Coordinates of C-alpha atoms and ligand atoms in Angstrom, one line a residue:
M1 CA 10.2 2.4 11.4
I2 CA 9.3 -1.0 12.8
E3 CA 6.7 -0.9 15.5
G4 CA 8.2 -1.0 18.9
Y5 CA 11.7 0.0 17.6
P6 CA 11.9 3.8 17.4
E7 CA 14.8 5.6 15.9
I8 CA 17.9 5.5 18.2
P9 CA 19.3 9.0 18.6
K10 CA 23.0 9.3 18.1
T11 CA 23.5 10.3 21.7
I12 CA 23.1 6.7 22.8
G13 CA 26.6 5.2 22.9
E14 CA 27.9 8.8 22.5
L15 CA 31.0 8.5 20.3
K16 CA 34.3 8.5 22.0
A17 CA 35.9 10.0 18.9
A18 CA 34.7 12.6 16.5
P19 CA 33.0 10.8 13.6
Q20 CA 34.7 10.7 10.2
I21 CA 31.4 11.7 8.6
P22 CA 30.2 14.7 10.6
D23 CA 27.5 15.5 8.1
W24 CA 26.4 12.8 5.7
S25 CA 24.3 15.1 3.4
A26 CA 27.1 17.6 3.0
M27 CA 29.6 14.9 2.3
R28 CA 27.3 13.3 -0.3
E29 CA 26.9 16.6 -2.1
S30 CA 30.6 17.3 -2.3
W31 CA 31.9 13.7 -2.8
D32 CA 34.7 13.2 -5.3
W33 CA 36.5 9.9 -5.7
D34 CA 39.6 11.7 -6.9
D35 CA 40.0 13.1 -3.3
V36 CA 40.3 9.5 -2.1
W37 CA 42.9 8.7 -4.7
E38 CA 44.8 11.7 -3.4
E39 CA 44.9 10.2 0.1
L40 CA 46.5 7.0 -1.3
D41 CA 50.0 6.9 -2.7
T42 CA 49.7 6.0 -6.4
P43 CA 53.1 6.8 -8.0
D44 CA 52.8 7.3 -11.8
G45 CA 49.1 6.2 -11.6
L46 CA 50.2 2.7 -10.5
I47 CA 48.2 1.1 -7.8
N48 CA 48.7 -2.2 -5.9
K49 CA 46.6 -3.3 -3.0
A50 CA 49.7 -4.7 -1.2
Y51 CA 51.5 -1.4 -1.5
E52 CA 48.6 0.6 -0.2
C53 CA 48.0 -1.8 2.7
I54 CA 51.5 -2.7 3.7
D55 CA 54.5 -1.0 2.2
R56 CA 53.1 2.5 2.3
H57 CA 52.9 2.3 6.1
A58 CA 56.1 0.2 6.5
D59 CA 58.1 2.9 4.6
G60 CA 56.5 5.7 6.6
A61 CA 55.6 6.6 10.1
R62 CA 53.7 3.4 10.9
A63 CA 56.7 1.0 10.4
N64 CA 56.8 -0.1 14.0
K65 CA 53.0 0.0 14.5
A66 CA 51.3 -3.4 15.0
A67 CA 49.4 -4.3 11.8
I68 CA 48.2 -7.7 13.3
I69 CA 47.8 -8.9 16.8
W70 CA 47.2 -12.6 16.2
Q71 CA 45.7 -14.9 18.8
S72 CA 46.0 -18.6 18.0
A73 CA 43.2 -21.1 18.7
S74 CA 45.2 -22.1 21.8
N75 CA 45.6 -18.5 22.8
E76 CA 49.3 -17.8 21.9
I77 CA 49.8 -14.2 20.8
E78 CA 52.0 -13.1 17.9
T79 CA 52.3 -9.5 16.9
Y80 CA 53.4 -8.3 13.4
T81 CA 54.2 -4.7 12.7
Y82 CA 53.7 -3.1 9.3
S83 CA 57.5 -3.5 8.8
D84 CA 57.3 -7.2 9.7
M85 CA 54.4 -7.5 7.3
K86 CA 56.5 -5.9 4.5
K87 CA 59.3 -8.3 5.0
Q88 CA 57.1 -11.4 5.3
T89 CA 55.0 -10.5 2.2
N90 CA 58.2 -9.7 0.2
K91 CA 59.5 -13.1 1.1
V92 CA 56.3 -14.8 -0.1
A93 CA 56.4 -12.8 -3.3
N94 CA 60.0 -13.8 -4.0
A95 CA 59.1 -17.5 -3.2
L96 CA 56.1 -17.5 -5.5
K97 CA 58.2 -16.0 -8.3
S98 CA 60.9 -18.6 -7.7
I99 CA 58.4 -21.3 -8.6
G100 CA 57.3 -19.6 -11.7
I101 CA 54.0 -18.0 -10.8
E102 CA 53.2 -15.2 -13.1
K103 CA 51.1 -12.0 -13.1
G104 CA 47.4 -12.7 -13.7
E105 CA 47.6 -16.4 -12.6
R106 CA 45.1 -17.5 -9.9
V107 CA 46.5 -18.6 -6.6
F108 CA 44.1 -20.1 -4.1
L109 CA 44.3 -19.9 -0.3
L110 CA 42.8 -22.7 1.9
A111 CA 43.9 -22.1 5.4
D112 CA 42.6 -21.2 8.8
R113 CA 43.2 -17.7 10.1
I114 CA 47.0 -18.0 10.7
P115 CA 49.5 -15.3 10.0
E116 CA 50.8 -17.1 6.9
L117 CA 47.4 -16.7 5.3
Y118 CA 47.8 -12.9 5.5
F119 CA 51.4 -13.0 4.4
S120 CA 50.5 -15.1 1.4
C121 CA 47.5 -12.9 0.4
F122 CA 49.7 -9.8 0.1
G123 CA 52.6 -11.8 -1.4
I124 CA 50.3 -12.9 -4.2
L125 CA 49.2 -9.4 -4.8
K126 CA 52.7 -8.1 -4.9
I127 CA 53.6 -10.3 -7.9
G128 CA 50.4 -9.2 -9.6
A129 CA 48.8 -12.7 -9.4
I130 CA 45.1 -13.1 -8.4
M131 CA 44.4 -14.0 -4.9
A132 CA 41.4 -16.4 -4.5
P133 CA 40.5 -17.4 -1.0
L134 CA 38.5 -20.5 -0.1
F135 CA 36.6 -21.2 3.1
S136 CA 38.4 -23.9 5.2
A137 CA 35.0 -25.5 6.1
F138 CA 34.4 -26.3 2.4
G139 CA 34.5 -29.9 1.4
P140 CA 36.5 -31.2 -1.7
E141 CA 33.6 -30.6 -4.1
P142 CA 33.1 -26.9 -3.7
I143 CA 36.9 -26.5 -3.7
K144 CA 37.2 -28.4 -6.9
D145 CA 34.5 -26.4 -8.7
R146 CA 36.1 -23.1 -7.7
I147 CA 39.7 -24.0 -8.6
D148 CA 38.5 -25.5 -11.9
R149 CA 36.4 -22.5 -12.9
A150 CA 39.3 -20.1 -12.3
E151 CA 41.9 -22.5 -13.7
G152 CA 44.0 -22.0 -10.5
C153 CA 47.7 -22.8 -10.8
T154 CA 48.5 -23.0 -7.1
V155 CA 46.9 -23.7 -3.7
I156 CA 48.5 -22.6 -0.5
T157 CA 47.2 -24.7 2.3
T158 CA 48.0 -26.5 5.6
P159 CA 48.6 -30.2 6.5
K160 CA 45.1 -30.4 8.2
L161 CA 43.3 -29.2 5.1
L162 CA 45.6 -30.9 2.5
P163 CA 43.5 -34.1 2.3
K164 CA 40.7 -32.1 0.7
I165 CA 43.0 -31.0 -2.1
N166 CA 44.5 -34.5 -2.5
A167 CA 40.9 -35.8 -2.9
I168 CA 40.4 -33.7 -6.1
R169 CA 43.8 -33.1 -7.4
D170 CA 43.7 -35.5 -10.3
Q171 CA 40.6 -33.6 -11.6
L172 CA 42.4 -30.3 -11.7
P173 CA 44.7 -30.2 -14.8
S174 CA 45.5 -26.5 -14.2
L175 CA 46.9 -27.1 -10.7
R176 CA 50.7 -27.0 -10.8
N177 CA 51.7 -26.3 -7.2
V178 CA 50.4 -27.3 -3.8
I179 CA 52.2 -25.3 -1.1
V180 CA 51.9 -26.6 2.4
I181 CA 52.4 -24.4 5.4
N182 CA 53.8 -27.1 7.6
H183 CA 55.9 -25.4 10.2
R184 CA 53.1 -24.7 12.6
E185 CA 51.5 -28.2 12.6
G186 CA 54.8 -30.0 11.8
G187 CA 55.0 -33.2 9.8
D188 CA 56.6 -34.0 6.5
V189 CA 55.6 -32.6 3.1
A190 CA 55.2 -35.1 0.3
D191 CA 57.5 -34.9 -2.8
S192 CA 54.5 -33.8 -4.9
D193 CA 54.1 -30.7 -2.7
I194 CA 56.2 -27.7 -1.8
S195 CA 56.8 -26.8 1.9
Y196 CA 56.1 -23.1 2.5
S197 CA 59.1 -22.7 4.7
S198 CA 61.4 -24.4 2.1
I199 CA 60.7 -21.5 -0.3
V200 CA 59.8 -18.6 2.0
D201 CA 62.6 -19.0 4.6
P202 CA 65.5 -18.6 2.2
A203 CA 63.8 -15.8 0.2
S204 CA 64.9 -12.2 0.3
E205 CA 63.1 -9.6 2.4
E206 CA 63.4 -7.2 -0.5
F207 CA 61.0 -7.2 -3.4
E208 CA 60.0 -4.8 -6.1
I209 CA 56.2 -4.8 -6.4
E210 CA 54.8 -5.7 -9.9
K211 CA 53.7 -2.5 -11.7
T212 CA 50.0 -3.0 -11.5
G213 CA 47.5 -0.5 -12.8
A214 CA 44.0 0.4 -11.7
E215 CA 42.4 -2.2 -13.9
D216 CA 44.7 -5.1 -13.2
W217 CA 43.2 -8.1 -11.5
S218 CA 43.7 -8.5 -7.8
V219 CA 41.2 -10.7 -5.9
M220 CA 38.6 -13.2 -6.9
H221 CA 35.9 -14.3 -4.5
F222 CA 33.4 -17.0 -5.3
T223 CA 29.7 -16.4 -4.7
S224 CA 26.7 -18.6 -5.3
G225 CA 24.0 -18.3 -7.8
T226 CA 20.7 -20.1 -8.2
T227 CA 21.8 -22.2 -11.1
G228 CA 25.1 -23.3 -12.5
L229 CA 28.5 -23.5 -10.8
P230 CA 29.7 -20.8 -8.3
K231 CA 30.6 -17.5 -9.9
G232 CA 34.1 -16.1 -9.5
A233 CA 33.6 -12.4 -9.0
A234 CA 36.8 -10.7 -10.0
H235 CA 38.1 -7.4 -8.7
V236 CA 40.9 -5.1 -9.7
H237 CA 43.6 -3.3 -7.7
S238 CA 41.7 0.0 -7.6
A239 CA 39.0 -1.7 -5.5
I240 CA 41.3 -0.6 -2.7
V241 CA 40.0 3.0 -3.2
S242 CA 36.5 2.0 -2.1
Q243 CA 37.8 -0.3 0.7
Y244 CA 40.0 2.5 2.1
A245 CA 37.2 5.0 1.9
T246 CA 34.6 2.8 3.5
G247 CA 37.1 1.8 6.2
K248 CA 37.6 5.5 7.0
Y249 CA 34.0 6.7 6.7
V250 CA 31.9 3.7 7.7
L251 CA 34.2 1.8 10.0
D252 CA 35.1 5.2 11.2
F253 CA 38.8 4.4 11.7
N254 CA 41.0 6.6 13.8
D255 CA 44.7 6.0 14.0
D256 CA 44.7 4.6 17.5
D257 CA 41.8 2.1 16.9
I258 CA 42.1 -1.6 17.7
Y259 CA 39.8 -3.2 15.2
W260 CA 38.4 -6.7 15.1
C261 CA 36.6 -8.2 12.1
T262 CA 35.3 -11.6 13.0
A263 CA 34.8 -12.8 9.4
D264 CA 37.0 -15.4 7.9
P265 CA 38.9 -14.4 4.7
G266 CA 37.3 -17.3 2.9
W267 CA 34.4 -14.9 2.5
V268 CA 34.5 -11.4 1.2
T269 CA 34.0 -9.6 4.5
G270 CA 37.2 -11.3 5.8
T271 CA 39.2 -9.8 3.0
S272 CA 37.6 -6.4 2.2
Y273 CA 37.2 -5.6 5.9
G274 CA 39.5 -8.2 7.6
M275 CA 42.5 -7.0 5.5
F276 CA 42.1 -4.3 2.9
A277 CA 40.1 -1.6 4.8
P278 CA 42.0 -1.8 8.1
F279 CA 45.5 -2.2 6.6
S280 CA 45.0 0.6 4.0
N281 CA 43.9 2.8 6.8
G282 CA 47.0 1.8 8.9
V283 CA 45.1 0.6 11.9
T284 CA 45.9 -2.4 14.2
S285 CA 43.7 -5.5 13.6
V286 CA 43.1 -8.3 16.0
I287 CA 42.9 -11.7 14.3
D288 CA 41.5 -14.6 16.3
E289 CA 42.1 -18.0 14.9
G290 CA 39.6 -19.6 17.3
G291 CA 36.0 -20.1 16.6
F292 CA 32.9 -18.6 18.1
G293 CA 32.3 -18.7 21.8
A294 CA 30.5 -15.9 23.8
K295 CA 33.1 -15.9 26.6
R296 CA 36.0 -16.2 24.2
W297 CA 34.8 -13.3 22.1
Y298 CA 34.3 -11.0 25.1
E299 CA 37.7 -11.9 26.3
V300 CA 39.2 -11.0 22.9
V301 CA 37.5 -7.6 23.1
Q302 CA 38.5 -7.2 26.8
N303 CA 42.1 -8.4 26.5
H304 CA 43.0 -6.6 23.3
K305 CA 41.0 -3.5 24.2
V306 CA 39.1 -3.6 20.9
T307 CA 37.5 -0.3 20.0
V308 CA 35.8 -1.0 16.6
W309 CA 34.1 -4.3 16.1
Y310 CA 32.6 -5.6 12.8
T311 CA 30.7 -8.8 13.1
A312 CA 27.6 -10.6 11.8
P313 CA 23.9 -11.0 12.7
T314 CA 24.2 -14.8 13.4
A315 CA 27.0 -14.1 15.9
I316 CA 24.9 -11.4 17.5
R317 CA 22.0 -13.7 17.9
L318 CA 24.2 -16.3 19.5
L319 CA 25.6 -13.7 21.8
M320 CA 22.0 -12.6 22.7
R321 CA 21.2 -16.3 23.5
S322 CA 24.0 -16.4 26.0
G323 CA 22.6 -13.2 27.6
A324 CA 23.7 -9.6 28.2
K325 CA 24.8 -10.7 31.7
V326 CA 27.7 -12.6 30.2
A327 CA 28.7 -9.5 28.3
R328 CA 28.4 -7.4 31.5
E329 CA 30.8 -9.7 33.3
H330 CA 33.6 -8.5 31.1
D331 CA 35.2 -5.1 30.8
L332 CA 34.1 -4.1 27.3
S333 CA 34.5 -0.4 28.0
S334 CA 37.1 0.0 25.2
L335 CA 34.4 -0.6 22.5
R336 CA 33.2 2.6 20.9
Y337 CA 31.5 1.3 17.7
V338 CA 29.9 -2.0 16.7
M339 CA 28.7 -3.0 13.2
S340 CA 27.2 -6.0 11.6
V341 CA 26.8 -7.2 8.0
G342 CA 25.9 -10.2 5.9
E343 CA 22.2 -10.9 6.6
P344 CA 19.3 -9.0 8.0
L345 CA 20.0 -7.8 11.6
N346 CA 16.7 -8.0 13.6
P347 CA 15.8 -4.7 15.3
E348 CA 16.0 -6.6 18.6
G349 CA 19.7 -7.3 17.8
V350 CA 20.3 -3.6 17.2
V351 CA 18.9 -2.5 20.6
W352 CA 20.4 -5.5 22.4
G353 CA 23.8 -3.9 21.8
I354 CA 22.7 -1.1 24.2
E355 CA 21.8 -3.6 26.9
A356 CA 25.0 -5.5 26.5
F357 CA 27.7 -2.9 25.6
D358 CA 25.9 0.5 25.9
L359 CA 26.2 0.7 22.1
P360 CA 23.6 0.1 19.5
I361 CA 24.7 -2.1 16.6
H362 CA 25.1 -0.5 13.2
D363 CA 23.8 -2.5 10.3
N364 CA 25.2 -2.0 6.8
W365 CA 24.9 -3.7 3.4
W366 CA 27.0 -4.8 0.5
Q367 CA 27.9 -8.0 -1.4
T368 CA 30.8 -9.9 -3.0
E369 CA 30.2 -8.2 -6.3
T370 CA 30.2 -4.6 -4.8
G371 CA 33.5 -5.3 -3.1
A372 CA 32.8 -2.7 -0.4
I373 CA 30.0 -1.3 1.7
M374 CA 27.2 0.4 -0.3
C375 CA 24.9 1.7 2.4
A376 CA 25.3 2.0 6.2
N377 CA 24.1 3.4 9.5
Y378 CA 26.9 5.8 10.2
P379 CA 28.1 6.8 13.7
S380 CA 27.0 10.3 13.3
M381 CA 23.4 9.4 12.2
P382 CA 20.4 8.2 14.2
I383 CA 19.9 4.5 13.7
R384 CA 16.6 3.1 12.4
P385 CA 16.6 -0.4 13.8
G386 CA 15.9 -2.9 11.0
S387 CA 17.3 -0.6 8.3
M388 CA 20.6 -1.0 6.5
G389 CA 21.1 2.7 6.5
R390 CA 21.7 5.3 3.8
P391 CA 23.9 5.1 0.7
F392 CA 27.7 5.6 1.0
P393 CA 28.4 9.2 -0.1
G394 CA 30.1 8.3 -3.4
V395 CA 27.7 5.6 -4.4
H396 CA 24.2 5.8 -6.0
V397 CA 22.3 2.9 -4.5
T398 CA 18.5 3.0 -4.8
V399 CA 15.4 1.0 -5.6
V400 CA 13.8 0.7 -9.0
D401 CA 10.5 -0.6 -10.4
D402 CA 10.1 -3.3 -13.0
E403 CA 11.0 -0.9 -15.8
G404 CA 14.2 0.2 -14.1
N405 CA 12.8 3.6 -13.0
E406 CA 13.8 4.9 -9.6
I407 CA 10.9 4.7 -7.2
A408 CA 10.0 8.2 -6.0
E409 CA 7.4 7.1 -3.5
A410 CA 8.7 6.2 -0.1
E411 CA 8.2 2.7 1.4
T412 CA 7.6 1.1 -2.0
E413 CA 9.2 -2.2 -2.8
G414 CA 11.5 -2.5 -5.7
A415 CA 14.8 -4.1 -6.9
L416 CA 17.9 -2.9 -5.1
V417 CA 20.3 -1.5 -7.7
V418 CA 23.5 0.5 -7.8
K419 CA 24.7 2.9 -10.5
P420 CA 27.8 1.3 -12.0
G421 CA 31.2 3.0 -11.7
W422 CA 32.3 2.8 -8.0
P423 CA 35.9 1.7 -7.7
S424 CA 35.4 -1.7 -6.1
Q425 CA 32.7 -2.8 -8.6
F426 CA 33.5 -6.4 -9.8
R427 CA 34.7 -6.4 -13.4
T428 CA 33.6 -9.9 -14.4
Y429 CA 32.5 -13.3 -13.4
W430 CA 35.6 -15.3 -14.3
N431 CA 35.0 -17.2 -17.6
D432 CA 31.4 -16.2 -17.6
Q433 CA 31.1 -12.7 -19.1
E434 CA 27.5 -13.4 -20.2
R435 CA 26.4 -13.8 -16.6
Y436 CA 28.2 -10.7 -15.6
D437 CA 26.5 -8.7 -18.4
S438 CA 23.1 -10.0 -17.4
R439 CA 23.5 -8.2 -14.1
F440 CA 23.6 -4.8 -15.8
I441 CA 20.2 -3.6 -17.2
N442 CA 18.9 -0.1 -17.9
G443 CA 22.1 1.5 -16.7
W444 CA 21.9 -0.2 -13.3
Y445 CA 23.7 -3.0 -11.6
Y446 CA 21.0 -5.4 -10.2
T447 CA 22.0 -6.7 -6.8
G448 CA 19.4 -9.5 -6.7
D449 CA 18.0 -8.1 -3.5
R450 CA 14.5 -6.5 -3.0
A451 CA 14.3 -3.4 -0.8
K452 CA 12.4 -0.2 -0.1
M453 CA 13.5 3.2 0.8
D454 CA 11.9 5.5 3.4
A455 CA 11.2 9.2 3.0
D456 CA 14.6 10.0 4.5
G457 CA 16.6 7.7 2.3
Y458 CA 17.1 4.8 4.7
I459 CA 17.1 1.5 2.9
W460 CA 15.2 -1.5 4.2
F461 CA 16.0 -5.1 3.1
L462 CA 13.0 -7.1 2.1
G463 CA 14.5 -10.3 0.6
R464 CA 16.3 -11.9 -2.2
D465 CA 15.1 -12.1 -5.8
D466 CA 16.4 -15.6 -6.3
D467 CA 16.7 -19.0 -4.5
V468 CA 20.2 -18.4 -3.1
I469 CA 20.3 -19.4 0.6
N470 CA 21.8 -17.2 3.2
T471 CA 22.9 -19.3 6.1
A472 CA 24.7 -17.5 8.9
G473 CA 25.7 -14.8 6.4
H474 CA 27.2 -17.4 3.9
L475 CA 25.5 -17.7 0.5
V476 CA 24.8 -21.3 -0.6
S477 CA 23.7 -22.3 -4.0
P478 CA 20.8 -24.8 -3.9
F479 CA 22.1 -26.1 -7.2
E480 CA 25.5 -27.0 -5.7
V481 CA 23.8 -29.0 -2.9
E482 CA 21.3 -30.7 -5.3
S483 CA 24.2 -31.7 -7.6
A484 CA 26.0 -33.4 -4.7
L485 CA 22.9 -35.2 -3.5
I486 CA 22.0 -36.7 -6.9
E487 CA 25.5 -38.1 -7.1
H488 CA 24.4 -40.6 -4.3
E489 CA 23.0 -43.8 -5.8
A490 CA 19.9 -43.7 -3.6
V491 CA 18.8 -40.2 -4.8
A492 CA 16.8 -39.8 -7.9
E493 CA 16.1 -36.1 -7.7
A494 CA 16.7 -33.3 -5.2
G495 CA 15.3 -29.9 -4.4
V496 CA 17.0 -27.6 -1.9
I497 CA 15.7 -24.6 -0.1
G498 CA 16.6 -22.2 2.7
K499 CA 14.4 -22.9 5.8
P500 CA 14.0 -20.0 8.2
D501 CA 16.0 -20.4 11.4
E502 CA 16.1 -18.3 14.5
V503 CA 19.9 -18.1 14.7
A504 CA 21.4 -18.6 11.3
M505 CA 18.5 -16.8 9.4
E506 CA 18.2 -19.8 7.1
V507 CA 19.5 -23.4 7.2
V508 CA 19.9 -25.6 4.1
K509 CA 17.0 -28.1 3.8
A510 CA 17.0 -30.8 1.1
F511 CA 14.0 -32.7 -0.3
V512 CA 14.9 -35.9 -2.2
T513 CA 13.1 -38.6 -4.1
L514 CA 14.6 -42.0 -4.0
S515 CA 15.9 -44.2 -6.8
D516 CA 14.1 -47.5 -7.4
G517 CA 15.1 -50.1 -4.9
F518 CA 15.8 -47.7 -2.1
E519 CA 13.6 -47.1 0.9
E520 CA 13.6 -44.4 3.5
S521 CA 15.3 -45.5 6.7
P522 CA 17.3 -43.7 9.5
E523 CA 20.4 -45.5 8.1
L524 CA 19.8 -44.1 4.6
L525 CA 19.3 -40.6 5.9
R526 CA 22.5 -40.9 8.0
A527 CA 24.3 -42.1 4.9
L528 CA 23.0 -39.1 2.8
N529 CA 24.1 -36.7 5.6
R530 CA 27.5 -38.2 5.6
H531 CA 27.8 -38.1 1.9
C532 CA 26.9 -34.4 1.8
R533 CA 29.2 -33.5 4.7
T534 CA 32.1 -35.3 3.1
R535 CA 31.7 -33.9 -0.3
L536 CA 30.4 -30.4 0.5
G537 CA 31.8 -29.7 4.0
P538 CA 29.8 -28.5 7.0
A539 CA 29.5 -24.9 5.6
V540 CA 27.4 -26.1 2.6
A541 CA 25.9 -29.5 3.5
P542 CA 22.1 -29.6 4.3
R543 CA 21.1 -29.4 8.0
E544 CA 17.9 -31.4 7.2
I545 CA 17.1 -34.0 4.5
A546 CA 13.5 -35.1 3.9
V547 CA 12.4 -37.9 1.6
I548 CA 9.3 -37.1 -0.5
D549 CA 7.4 -39.0 -3.2
I550 CA 7.4 -36.4 -6.0
L551 CA 9.3 -33.1 -6.4
P552 CA 7.1 -30.3 -7.8
K553 CA 8.3 -29.3 -11.2
T554 CA 7.4 -26.8 -14.0
R555 CA 6.3 -28.3 -17.2
S556 CA 9.7 -27.7 -18.6
G557 CA 11.1 -29.9 -15.8
K558 CA 12.6 -27.3 -13.5
I559 CA 12.3 -28.1 -9.8
M560 CA 10.0 -25.5 -8.1
R561 CA 12.0 -24.6 -5.0
R562 CA 9.5 -21.8 -4.4
L563 CA 6.8 -24.3 -3.9
L564 CA 8.8 -26.6 -1.8
K565 CA 9.5 -23.7 0.5
A566 CA 5.8 -22.6 0.6
R567 CA 4.8 -26.1 1.5
E568 CA 7.5 -26.3 4.2
L569 CA 6.3 -23.1 5.7
G570 CA 2.6 -23.9 5.3
L571 CA 2.2 -20.8 3.1
D572 CA 0.0 -20.0 0.2
E573 CA 1.4 -22.0 -2.7
G574 CA 0.8 -19.1 -5.2
D575 CA 0.5 -19.7 -8.9
T576 CA 0.9 -23.4 -9.6
S577 CA -0.5 -23.4 -13.1
T578 CA 2.9 -24.4 -14.5
L579 CA 3.2 -27.4 -12.3
E580 CA 3.7 -30.8 -13.7
D581 CA 1.7 -32.5 -10.9
D582 CA -1.1 -30.1 -10.3
Ligands
PRX1 O1 21.2 -10.7 0.2 C1 22.1 -9.8 0.8 C2 22.7 -10.3 2.0 O2 23.9 -11.0 1.6 C3 24.1 -10.8 0.2 C4 25.5 -10.6 -0.1 O3 26.3 -11.8 0.3 P1 27.8 -11.9 -0.1 O4 27.9 -11.7 -1.5 O5 28.2 -13.2 0.5 O6 28.5 -10.7 0.6 C5 28.8 -10.7 1.9 C6 29.3 -9.3 2.3 C7 28.3 -8.5 3.1 C8 23.3 -9.6 -0.1 O7 23.0 -9.5 -1.5 N1 23.1 -9.2 3.0 C9 24.3 -8.7 3.2 N2 24.2 -7.7 4.1 C10 23.0 -7.6 4.5 C11 22.2 -8.6 3.8 N3 20.9 -8.7 3.9 C12 20.3 -8.0 4.8 N4 20.9 -7.0 5.6 C13 22.2 -6.8 5.5 N5 22.9 -5.9 6.2

């Protein structure tokens, strides 16, 4: 336990519904993934995420139940039932087939949170193509790297975001189609592009879903590594088994829940828990197109009577800044359960939930590669503030020592690992099998995180094993930022680190050395900032850029980000014996 933050008994924020996991230990003992398969509808062993999420409900008792309550950035509301979703996704599936997209091809999505993004996602899955979402705040460079790596054939986007695609289009030989969702924003679509409505409006509402099996590809999400280009973590259709199960048992869904996941589908939380978990469980999801604002968010909860809320630590810290009083000025009594993921949630954040909503916040942990939640603080269990909770019943997640042996002694730091074989485990890094294989050693999947376990099996996050930066829950590769910086003529070399930040956990900070003939000046720094924001977009561009004389390097020429960070933080510089300039 962290000093000053004792265990929160489960009686605080007493559940308004019986928890789906009444007894974690008993469920862990008796867990069988086959039981979850039984709850889904998998005729002849076929499984398709779109069928499990949409058609299964549309063809049954939930046909007229709202799947999505959508609130636009300017507060219009549109509601789509499961039956509406079936028709719309069938239309997209027919439209995509009509332009020749085939099973297994990669179709990218680059759009804000509008209904067509959701229709498209499931339309792609229905034809057996691979759905690869991109974050709309990416600049052209990260978009290009991702489409290129996956050899994407199609991008579905909006007029507002189209210029980012046009900027890189000639560098993407695999890209055959650019589909533009133009009917909301209006405007003409160029001859080189396809208007969404021109192919979707006339398409039939009937569609026979491609016969996909458990191991057929479904979704690809890009994630950042320390070196090299972003990695396309590819998942299969049976990942829905984990997403359904964790929706039921961790998100604790009941049929009458109104659920709100604040994550954008450009990131994995926005698909696994913004789409797959809630829809496969047949609950109603609120989707807000608008951005963060404390008042806006409380109004969303109040107006739509949200019961289950899944958000992120950075958002919670921003809500804390605006004060519990603002929360108390709204009627948030519909809420029964609040969760957070993506970065460490400070214990203050956990207990602040009680001050603001009479509910502690439940932290849980997973990653792009795991596809679904791996450990959690469950509704029926006391919360240990600062801990990510206990393993999901069907998953073996633990900490191991340097030899890969499970650490028996409580509170001892080790590598956080998972025993391979859970349904939503990624199956490859696209076109990079070697990197994928390197994550599996001694019979474990290595997550790249460091952690410890306490005597009762609660897992505590200690840090990452690599240089990947976690800014507001979004992983950023220092390599990607360094590459963009050195493309600027003034930059000779660049080293990029995550600098601790009170709200975003880390912000991207770049150190650069200048090419001959350039001198540091406010204009030059502004130009570098502009360069990064244009190429990388605001989600990836450095928040701070500093010019230095020499970058610390190993004798083999590798930039020592660790040392840059230690210097930035005024910490012990550790072992510098491999330094070039020591
Ligand atoms: O380092 C861990 C951190 O985010 C990483 C996963 O990021 P990503 O692949 O983008 O997946 C996002 C879906 C959650 C992890 O390896 N992380 C995630 N959740 C937590 C966390 N760090 C601390 N506490 C968490 N609850």
